[in-house]
XYZ file of C-alpha atoms in Angstrom:
671
model
C 0.007 -0.128 0.074
C 3.002 2.296 0.867
C 4.447 2.244 -2.739
C 0.832 3.262 -3.923
C 0.374 6.539 -2.045
C 1.580 9.651 -3.332
C 1.793 11.782 -0.465
C 3.433 15.532 -0.025
C 6.644 15.509 2.397
C 4.429 17.173 5.421
C 1.716 15.263 5.137
C 3.614 11.755 5.232
C 3.563 11.606 8.816
C -0.182 12.080 9.180
C -0.662 9.259 6.911
C 1.626 7.267 8.717
C -0.050 7.743 12.133
C -3.672 6.872 10.892
C -2.367 3.835 8.597
C 0.278 2.293 10.793
C 0.912 -1.133 10.286
C -1.367 -0.989 7.131
C 1.460 1.210 5.092
C 3.211 -2.346 4.336
C -0.415 -4.296 3.920
C -0.905 -6.298 0.291
C -3.383 -4.443 -2.360
C -4.965 -7.065 -4.594
C -6.082 -6.004 -7.568
C -9.545 -6.850 -9.066
C -9.228 -10.519 -10.219
C -6.605 -11.406 -7.691
C -7.249 -14.854 -6.093
C -7.773 -14.273 -2.385
C -8.044 -17.847 -1.815
C -4.613 -18.254 -2.949
C -3.389 -16.297 -0.592
C -5.801 -18.416 2.011
C -3.824 -21.541 0.915
C -0.434 -20.380 1.626
C -1.190 -18.773 4.981
C 0.579 -21.092 7.035
C 3.772 -20.682 5.083
C 4.039 -16.812 5.210
C 6.774 -15.966 7.659
C 5.183 -13.314 9.312
C 1.506 -11.380 9.507
C 0.026 -10.237 5.772
C -2.910 -7.980 5.701
C -4.477 -8.244 2.280
C -6.724 -5.435 0.762
C -8.904 -7.028 -1.659
C -9.964 -3.677 -3.841
C -13.200 -5.433 -5.335
C -14.459 -5.931 -1.804
C -13.840 -2.598 -0.276
C -16.798 -0.593 0.137
C -16.819 3.340 0.449
C -19.548 5.682 1.566
C -19.376 9.213 0.440
C -18.165 11.588 3.668
C -19.130 15.212 3.666
C -18.959 18.084 6.406
C -21.984 18.208 8.405
C -23.945 21.267 7.841
C -23.252 22.702 11.172
C -19.645 22.606 10.425
C -19.835 23.694 6.419
C -18.991 27.605 7.264
C -15.705 26.452 8.382
C -14.311 24.733 5.909
C -11.493 26.519 5.493
C -10.201 25.359 8.829
C -10.385 21.595 7.867
C -9.152 19.559 4.945
C -9.734 15.790 4.447
C -6.819 13.478 4.767
C -7.757 11.807 1.541
C -7.625 15.164 -0.363
C -3.767 15.528 0.444
C -3.043 11.739 -1.200
C -2.597 11.000 -4.743
C -3.286 7.487 -5.963
C -3.977 5.546 -9.274
C -8.279 6.075 -10.274
C -8.487 2.433 -9.574
C -7.523 2.954 -6.224
C -9.732 5.931 -5.102
C -12.467 3.842 -3.720
C -9.315 1.964 -1.299
C -7.950 5.723 -0.391
C -11.327 7.023 0.807
C -12.110 3.850 2.386
C -8.637 4.394 4.631
C -8.850 7.868 4.979
C -11.930 9.320 3.627
C -13.266 9.671 6.854
C -9.995 11.256 8.739
C -9.835 14.968 9.067
C -6.532 17.409 9.221
C -7.082 20.461 11.393
C -4.020 22.944 12.711
C -3.752 22.098 16.192
C -5.027 20.060 19.024
C -6.856 23.106 20.369
C -9.082 23.086 17.426
C -9.201 19.409 17.192
C -10.629 19.510 20.582
C -12.915 22.253 20.607
C -14.548 20.342 17.030
C -14.753 16.878 18.910
C -16.921 18.969 22.364
C -18.776 20.482 19.591
C -19.759 16.794 18.300
C -17.669 16.402 15.071
C -18.446 12.898 13.853
C -15.235 11.974 12.720
C -11.865 11.404 13.689
C -9.363 14.596 13.877
C -5.493 14.291 13.482
C -3.407 17.730 13.727
C -0.428 19.105 11.445
C 2.132 17.491 14.460
C 0.452 13.960 14.453
C -2.122 13.907 17.876
C -5.411 12.243 17.134
C -8.779 13.169 18.378
C -11.275 10.659 17.319
C -14.936 10.751 17.970
C -14.986 8.649 21.059
C -13.312 11.078 22.678
C -9.734 9.053 22.875
C -6.860 11.590 22.268
C -3.350 10.099 21.039
C -0.503 12.384 22.190
C 3.251 12.050 21.784
C 5.838 11.183 19.283
C 4.880 7.983 17.139
C 6.502 4.765 16.256
C 9.399 5.419 13.981
C 9.652 1.855 13.200
C 6.874 1.657 10.435
C 7.074 5.220 8.849
C 6.830 3.788 5.408
C 4.694 6.341 3.573
C 7.233 8.988 5.116
C 10.214 7.130 3.873
C 8.731 6.503 0.703
C 7.938 10.574 0.348
C 11.216 11.838 1.319
C 13.024 9.197 -1.389
C 10.408 10.635 -3.833
C 11.637 14.391 -2.998
C 15.184 12.933 -3.379
C 14.420 11.449 -6.690
C 12.672 14.873 -7.739
C 15.800 16.619 -6.512
C 18.262 14.102 -8.428
C 16.363 14.596 -11.447
C 16.154 18.710 -11.071
C 19.961 18.091 -10.745
C 20.071 16.027 -13.572
C 18.094 18.660 -15.837
C 20.670 21.371 -14.646
C 23.668 19.459 -15.306
C 22.194 18.812 -18.650
C 21.097 22.185 -19.284
C 24.548 23.416 -18.135
C 26.302 20.787 -20.224
C 23.974 22.322 -23.283
C 25.239 26.104 -22.234
C 28.852 24.665 -22.316
C 28.524 23.168 -25.590
C 26.846 26.801 -26.644
C 29.397 28.342 -25.488
C 32.422 26.290 -27.200
C 30.412 26.626 -30.338
C 29.926 30.491 -29.755
C 33.932 30.835 -28.783
C 34.750 28.511 -32.038
C 32.667 30.808 -34.206
C 34.388 34.085 -32.339
C 37.965 32.205 -32.829
C 37.138 31.733 -36.567
C 35.831 35.335 -37.027
C 38.946 36.434 -35.216
C 41.242 34.911 -37.801
C 39.192 36.087 -40.506
C 39.511 39.462 -39.124
C 43.338 39.231 -38.801
C 43.544 37.852 -42.530
C 41.476 40.992 -43.564
C 43.468 43.467 -41.256
C 46.606 41.592 -42.697
C 45.320 42.133 -46.623
C 44.278 45.706 -45.526
C 47.849 46.179 -44.410
C 49.447 45.152 -47.700
C 47.190 47.005 -49.824
C 47.896 50.041 -47.463
C 51.602 49.379 -47.954
C 51.011 48.703 -51.648
C 49.208 52.360 -51.513
C 51.749 53.574 -49.841
C 54.339 52.316 -52.268
C 51.923 54.265 -55.341
C 52.128 57.466 -53.144
C 55.527 57.332 -52.879
C 55.921 56.994 -57.123
C 53.423 59.676 -57.543
C 55.391 62.138 -54.933
C 58.433 61.315 -56.837
C 56.815 61.837 -60.242
C 55.153 65.244 -59.077
C 58.587 66.391 -57.567
C 60.370 65.571 -60.881
C 57.475 67.540 -62.907
C 58.036 70.513 -60.303
C 61.745 70.450 -61.399
C 61.277 70.481 -64.851
C 58.441 73.297 -64.383
C 61.246 75.218 -62.975
C 63.254 74.384 -65.941
C 60.875 75.405 -68.303
C 60.037 78.673 -66.373
C 63.682 79.319 -66.302
C 64.373 78.616 -69.762
C 61.091 80.844 -70.795
C 62.571 83.739 -68.759
C 66.125 83.557 -70.650
C 63.829 83.451 -73.727
C 62.290 86.249 -72.739
C 65.259 88.143 -72.031
C 67.018 87.303 -75.308
C 63.896 88.461 -76.865
C 63.940 92.007 -75.019
C 67.716 91.935 -76.097
C 66.751 91.063 -79.437
C 64.129 93.976 -79.712
C 66.618 96.314 -78.478
C 68.949 95.146 -81.366
C 66.012 95.615 -83.862
C 65.432 99.176 -82.399
C 69.251 99.582 -83.186
C 69.038 97.976 -86.047
C 66.080 100.447 -87.371
C 68.248 103.269 -86.762
C 70.622 101.807 -88.876
C 68.325 100.343 -91.244
C 69.560 101.391 -94.375
C 72.941 100.213 -93.588
C 71.947 96.742 -91.919
C 68.617 95.683 -93.779
C 70.116 91.869 -94.097
C 70.571 91.757 -90.368
C 67.045 92.947 -89.677
C 65.735 90.573 -91.590
C 67.764 87.784 -89.874
C 67.000 89.450 -86.429
C 62.825 89.301 -87.646
C 63.222 85.736 -88.346
C 65.330 84.924 -85.206
C 62.522 87.128 -83.373
C 59.714 84.888 -84.912
C 61.455 81.920 -84.011
C 62.008 82.893 -80.431
C 58.322 83.946 -80.077
C 57.693 80.628 -81.513
C 59.563 78.588 -79.066
C 57.944 80.944 -76.381
C 54.850 79.764 -77.377
C 56.042 76.428 -77.625
C 57.467 76.669 -74.301
C 54.059 78.030 -72.814
C 51.874 75.239 -74.356
C 54.492 72.668 -72.648
C 54.285 74.458 -69.552
C 50.512 74.581 -69.746
C 50.703 70.780 -70.448
C 52.514 70.335 -67.495
C 50.615 72.360 -65.151
C 47.599 70.269 -66.415
C 49.338 67.222 -65.436
C 50.560 68.900 -62.309
C 46.634 69.313 -61.771
C 45.978 65.420 -62.709
C 48.641 64.798 -60.225
C 47.362 66.696 -57.584
C 43.797 65.506 -58.141
C 45.097 61.708 -58.042
C 47.040 62.390 -54.878
C 44.109 63.827 -52.927
C 41.816 60.827 -54.002
C 44.525 58.621 -53.013
C 45.026 60.495 -49.480
C 40.948 59.942 -49.453
C 41.340 55.921 -50.123
C 44.251 56.123 -47.533
C 42.561 58.066 -45.069
C 39.425 55.492 -45.758
C 41.473 52.944 -45.274
C 43.060 54.118 -42.282
C 39.535 54.749 -40.718
C 38.630 50.899 -41.487
C 41.570 49.669 -40.222
C 40.840 51.662 -37.164
C 37.412 50.294 -37.081
C 38.494 46.863 -37.751
C 41.213 47.169 -34.922
C 37.944 48.539 -32.518
C 35.903 45.832 -33.779
C 39.095 43.278 -33.074
C 39.560 44.739 -29.451
C 35.951 44.471 -28.833
C 35.689 40.772 -30.011
C 38.998 40.118 -27.894
C 37.043 41.287 -25.073
C 33.686 39.558 -26.042
C 36.158 36.597 -26.056
C 37.861 37.128 -22.689
C 34.279 37.621 -21.092
C 33.066 34.554 -23.002
C 36.054 32.526 -21.886
C 35.584 34.095 -18.406
C 31.725 32.885 -18.387
C 33.146 29.469 -19.901
C 35.439 29.147 -16.511
C 32.750 30.516 -14.597
C 30.287 27.786 -16.185
C 32.870 25.257 -15.727
C 33.292 25.812 -12.013
C 29.480 26.246 -11.437
C 29.268 22.525 -13.749
C 32.168 21.224 -11.237
C 30.130 22.489 -8.008
C 27.242 21.309 -9.426
C 28.586 17.946 -10.216
C 29.962 17.832 -6.669
C 26.345 18.354 -5.344
C 25.280 16.116 -7.611
C 27.400 13.280 -6.295
C 26.769 14.560 -2.709
C 22.885 14.240 -3.328
C 23.345 10.601 -5.320
C 25.758 9.691 -2.110
C 22.771 11.018 0.566
C 20.163 9.305 -1.947
C 21.955 5.997 -1.868
C 22.697 6.209 2.000
C 19.165 7.049 2.409
C 17.645 4.218 0.233
C 20.293 1.663 1.901
C 18.800 3.249 5.009
C 15.326 2.404 3.797
C 15.753 -1.017 2.284
C 17.289 -1.871 6.007
C 14.664 -0.213 7.779
C 12.152 -2.417 5.184
C 14.151 -5.406 6.366
C 14.220 -4.887 10.145
C 10.758 -3.469 10.106
C 8.958 -6.896 9.383
C 11.342 -8.266 12.383
C 10.278 -5.340 14.625
C 6.684 -6.005 13.641
C 6.537 -9.601 14.367
C 8.473 -9.134 17.653
C 5.961 -6.834 18.573
C 2.945 -9.166 17.636
C 4.725 -11.691 19.282
C 4.988 -9.487 22.866
C 2.007 -8.526 22.522
C 0.209 -12.058 22.329
C 2.802 -13.076 25.229
C 2.011 -9.781 27.126
C -2.088 -10.279 26.757
C -1.489 -13.888 27.386
C 0.438 -13.253 30.639
C -2.116 -10.656 31.616
C -4.959 -13.157 31.297
C -2.950 -16.003 33.430
C -2.323 -13.264 36.026
C -6.082 -12.139 36.042
C -6.869 -15.821 36.364
C -4.534 -16.182 39.169
C -5.799 -13.569 40.978
C -9.171 -14.501 40.589
C -8.250 -17.696 41.728
C -6.243 -16.427 44.586
C -9.262 -14.560 45.725
C -11.428 -17.487 46.080
C -8.882 -19.405 47.756
C -8.333 -16.468 50.163
C -12.137 -16.484 50.776
C -12.326 -20.215 51.281
C -9.549 -20.161 53.664
C -11.045 -17.984 55.492
C -14.227 -19.540 55.879
C -12.225 -22.875 56.571
C -10.030 -20.975 59.421
C -13.325 -19.585 60.864
C -15.484 -23.167 60.593
C -12.201 -24.754 61.866
C -12.142 -22.289 65.033
C -15.932 -23.012 65.408
C -15.336 -26.774 64.915
C -12.399 -26.479 67.406
C -14.501 -25.004 69.925
C -17.324 -27.175 69.389
C -14.770 -29.931 69.618
C -13.303 -28.755 72.701
C -16.495 -28.052 74.718
C -17.932 -31.676 73.387
C -14.557 -33.088 74.786
C -15.100 -31.523 77.940
C -18.654 -32.250 78.406
C -18.170 -36.358 77.203
C -15.611 -36.315 79.838
C -17.570 -34.986 82.621
C -20.825 -36.695 82.176
C -19.722 -40.003 80.278
C -15.683 -40.262 81.527
C -15.127 -40.729 78.028
C -11.666 -39.524 76.344
C -12.647 -38.417 72.708
C -8.988 -37.357 71.631
C -8.171 -40.858 71.949
C -10.944 -42.187 70.113
C -10.382 -39.676 67.100
C -6.423 -40.126 66.762
C -6.425 -42.794 64.239
C -8.261 -40.252 62.179
C -6.405 -37.326 62.505
C -3.424 -38.630 60.412
C -5.534 -38.218 57.088
C -6.726 -34.736 58.268
C -3.427 -33.772 59.053
C -2.358 -35.006 55.192
C -4.967 -32.913 53.757
C -4.015 -29.622 55.892
C -0.402 -30.097 55.070
C -1.816 -30.121 51.120
C -4.325 -27.156 51.775
C -1.356 -25.141 53.144
C 1.105 -25.725 50.895
C -1.494 -24.480 48.031
C -1.769 -21.138 50.678
C 2.068 -20.865 50.280
C 2.055 -21.142 46.553
C -0.392 -18.440 46.172
C 1.231 -16.131 48.836
C 4.309 -16.770 46.582
C 2.643 -15.637 43.395
C 0.726 -12.388 44.983
C 4.351 -11.442 46.401
C 5.504 -11.712 42.891
C 2.877 -9.943 41.429
C 3.310 -6.940 43.576
C 2.063 -5.259 46.772
C -1.644 -4.556 46.909
C -2.381 -0.658 47.408
C -4.999 -0.792 50.480
C -5.378 2.783 50.081
C -7.468 2.884 46.647
C -10.632 2.955 47.509
C -9.922 6.068 49.268
C -7.686 7.591 46.532
C -10.725 6.476 44.407
C -13.341 8.354 46.583
C -10.769 11.391 46.209
C -10.737 11.207 42.527
C -14.186 10.666 42.050
C -14.650 14.236 44.282
C -11.795 16.032 42.087
C -13.621 14.589 38.903
C -17.065 15.800 40.329
C -15.256 19.253 41.477
C -13.633 19.671 37.489
C -16.928 18.604 35.803
C -18.541 21.437 37.331
C -15.878 23.500 36.476
C -15.830 22.400 32.982
C -19.915 22.487 32.572
C -19.414 26.287 34.032
C -16.556 27.203 31.510
C -18.547 25.389 28.484
C -21.698 27.184 29.920
C -19.583 30.684 29.899
C -17.786 29.733 26.597
C -21.640 29.364 24.886
C -22.348 32.783 26.371
C -19.311 34.311 25.359
C -19.725 33.007 21.462
C -23.148 34.274 21.365
C -22.385 37.574 22.625
C -19.309 37.538 19.747
C -21.778 36.563 17.726
C -24.290 39.293 18.391
C -21.422 41.988 18.487
C -20.167 40.643 14.820
C -23.387 40.970 13.548
C -24.053 44.022 15.043
C -20.700 45.468 13.832
C -21.324 44.038 10.507
C -24.522 45.827 10.119
C -23.313 49.215 11.324
C -20.047 48.885 9.026
C -22.437 48.397 6.347
C -24.793 50.967 7.071
C -21.825 53.671 7.596
C -19.956 52.185 4.419
C -22.932 53.003 1.941
C -23.743 56.570 3.999
C -20.237 57.462 3.146
C -19.907 56.063 0.053
C -23.304 58.028 -1.111
C -21.995 61.316 0.286
C -18.146 60.465 -1.381
C -20.116 59.987 -4.792
C -22.143 63.417 -4.211
C -18.899 65.401 -3.089
C -16.504 64.026 -5.911
C -19.264 64.825 -8.875
C -19.416 68.461 -6.967
C -15.688 68.841 -6.477
C -14.726 67.691 -10.340
C -17.996 68.824 -11.985
C -18.742 65.501 -12.933
C -17.005 62.222 -13.156
C -17.772 59.013 -11.091
C -16.059 57.487 -7.477
C -16.865 55.038 -5.581
C -15.659 52.537 -2.520
C -15.503 48.833 -3.072
C -15.219 46.440 -0.664
C -12.752 43.498 -1.101
C -14.363 40.404 -1.997
C -13.932 37.035 -0.644
C -13.049 38.425 2.709
C -14.810 39.070 5.824
C -16.465 42.471 5.757
C -14.758 43.430 9.076
C -11.465 42.495 7.713
C -11.442 43.293 4.106
C -9.806 46.345 2.542
C -11.431 49.468 0.867
C -10.510 50.279 -2.913
C -11.244 54.079 -3.916
C -12.128 54.032 -7.361
C -12.116 57.687 -9.040
C -12.750 58.678 -12.658
C -12.522 62.139 -13.292
C -14.783 63.741 -16.125
C -13.391 63.177 -19.404
C -11.265 60.401 -18.558
C -11.120 56.698 -19.009
C -11.043 54.429 -15.804
C -7.678 53.947 -14.939
C -5.365 53.275 -12.199
C -5.230 55.883 -9.270
C -1.514 56.195 -9.492
C -2.011 57.589 -13.027
C -4.059 61.007 -11.610
C -2.035 63.926 -11.222
C -1.054 65.174 -7.672
C -4.040 67.774 -7.540
C -6.677 64.855 -8.786
C -5.414 62.777 -6.036
C -5.399 65.357 -3.358
C -9.186 66.641 -4.188
C -10.229 62.876 -4.461
C -8.892 62.430 -0.867
C -10.303 65.879 0.513
C -13.541 64.392 -0.897
C -13.483 61.359 1.039
C -12.223 62.773 4.349
C -15.767 65.581 3.907
C -17.970 62.753 3.031
C -16.627 60.744 6.174
C -16.641 64.243 8.085
C -20.481 64.837 6.589
C -21.277 61.125 8.442
C -20.969 62.810 11.891
C -19.794 66.043 11.899
C -18.748 68.779 14.072
C -19.035 72.231 15.383
C -15.719 73.131 14.186
C -13.241 71.505 11.639
C -9.376 72.710 11.123
C -7.938 72.112 7.654
C -4.131 72.690 7.115
C -3.271 73.624 3.486
C -5.295 70.723 1.967
C -5.807 73.445 -0.689
C -1.826 73.574 -1.319
C -2.011 71.305 -4.574
C -5.163 72.594 -6.020
C -5.082 74.960 -8.909
C -7.521 77.986 -9.162
C -10.417 76.246 -10.537
C -9.702 73.521 -8.186
C -9.984 75.804 -5.356
C -13.057 77.495 -6.230
C -14.563 74.099 -6.268
C -12.851 73.034 -2.986
C -14.722 76.341 -1.716
C -17.981 75.476 -2.744
C -18.286 72.330 -1.300
C -17.433 73.751 2.346
C -20.030 76.550 1.874
C -22.454 72.941 1.626
C -21.336 72.371 5.278
C -21.672 76.203 6.814
C -25.413 75.337 8.157
C -23.807 72.556 10.546
C -20.057 73.411 10.939
C -17.551 76.250 11.057
C -13.993 75.750 9.019
C -10.618 77.340 10.175
C -8.364 76.972 7.187
C -4.792 77.369 7.639
C -3.615 78.557 3.537
C -1.520 80.581 1.614
C -4.318 81.066 -1.348
C -5.478 84.244 -1.961
C -8.575 82.721 -3.503
C -9.366 80.503 -0.548
C -8.667 83.801 1.485
C -11.301 85.936 -0.343
C -13.649 83.445 -0.083
C -13.407 83.551 4.157
C -15.437 85.685 6.597
C -12.639 86.434 8.704
C -8.808 86.346 8.551
C -6.242 85.691 11.345
C -2.698 86.583 10.753
C 0.265 87.120 12.578
C 2.502 90.339 11.805
C 5.456 91.911 13.153
C 5.094 95.826 13.393
C 8.255 95.903 15.873
C 11.210 93.965 15.291
C 11.042 90.797 17.634
C 7.443 91.460 18.628
C 4.512 89.275 16.922
C 0.956 90.738 17.013
C -2.242 88.975 16.099
C -4.220 90.808 13.332
C -8.013 89.894 12.737
C -9.918 91.501 9.977
C -13.608 90.786 9.117
C -14.279 91.532 5.206
C -17.881 92.778 6.419
C -15.793 95.479 8.454
C -13.873 96.590 4.987
C -15.799 99.108 2.989
C -15.761 99.717 -0.780
C -12.096 101.172 -0.985
C -10.235 98.703 1.312
C -10.530 100.885 4.688
C -11.951 99.057 8.163
C -14.360 100.493 9.617
C -15.209 100.360 12.962
C -18.459 98.737 13.664
C -21.495 100.001 15.905
C -20.475 98.152 18.821
C -17.022 99.786 18.845
C -18.895 102.905 18.579
C -21.318 102.197 21.146
C -18.336 101.111 23.553
C -16.405 104.362 22.792
């Protein structure tokens, strides 16, 4: 049976206490042969209890109607146990009539009120329907259900640890895969970086080549400029010679013609030099453009290299972090493996202890049954011996009394026969005394034997009757006190019930009145909207919480925490005034309640207060000018002289249209 019960660990001792030795009973499924077990009963090593499912009958059990309102204080023990569907009837038959309560006080109270089923507390005390109570720790020799529950908890813990280890292994595998991916990515980045560095080196070589060509072109440009300047100077010199030749034109016509040709050649050479210079300058511009493009490309390559370098550092940091996480996971895995091995060792040790206990529990149960049978047999024999002893003692007393009487009569008879007839009777009966003496010795031996048995049984309490009378008197006194306490308890419960009923009624009436006041004041304070007071459901009305639901006009319903500060303050003031309206007083002091309000809300707040002026006067501490203008009288403190405070009061009815304070007629009369 114990193998078929699924019991929580905290409820397993209760099932052990209720079932006792039945936890090791054998459950016979429908169709199993009970006769086969009966045929081998003489070959069994010990006592075996059989539970045939097809012979188990159950009757539905429910709480009496007088206890239905306190069903939250009690639970059926069968509801705490899970079994296979085909074993439900067996579970109900064994545990369906036992109910669990929190403590012994509750169990005794329920039993005193006439609860018709056995009760068991969370700590294992049992209170039965006949009034008997079982206290103290139970026997640990047959806690089969508790051991099975502990074993199941340990097995679940082992499965949990195995799942954690499997998840840790999967996480380690994922980490390793990610680490391999990161390593491959790092290698790819390093190869890309090397390729970029090679390309950058090639570009640097190309840039140096372009720089050399540019310098060569610049040198050629300088040389061409120098040649052009030399040609210009030669042209000027030739021009001067031409002027001189014009002066001597007549004499040097041939020289002039030659000089003219030379000048044309010089101009042609200058034009050619200028064209070559323009070509060189164009090549220089193209070289500068190419150089700028190369510089931009080099800058882009440098940025890309820096970006790759930064990305490489980040990936290296990620790899280091991953390695650190992997190291931590390995540490946790090793720790988990150690814990798992420790748990496995504990589970193996507990399982070995459980097997050992299961092996010894049968022997202990058999020895206990044998000792119990021997004790009952000895008790019966001792009771039988006591009854025989009492009978023999009574017979002995009767025989001793009879012997004394016969002795006296014998002596009288002997004396009378001796006096009247001179007959000595002792001589005549001497022959029959031998047989009587032997019978007397046998009786005396039996008496000695019975007295020896009485001595071995222990002393007899001769004051037992007096103690019984004292205990009966004490029982009568305690019974009277108990009856008085029960009567006082009943009266007190009746008073408490009446107080609770009156409290619930008054609370409901008060809450409904304040709720109506709050709804009206809220609509007036906000110029519309909706507000309500909602009791917490499923809880006693005297212990239930109250939720404030407020919805300003033009806004959807939402949580009160989303209201603005002014809206929450005006809602709170509306609720306070609703409570105050239920039981008003002549005076009410409000200390800066209008501080969070804007001008519009202050106006509504003042309008609400004016409705209370028929039975209440308000004293308001405020810094709001609009609130001050609505008051009849102002009280303030001023310091006209340094260090001297003075109280000032102003009634608005004493202020004229120009803002001047006019003396009242009473003051004039007093003056």
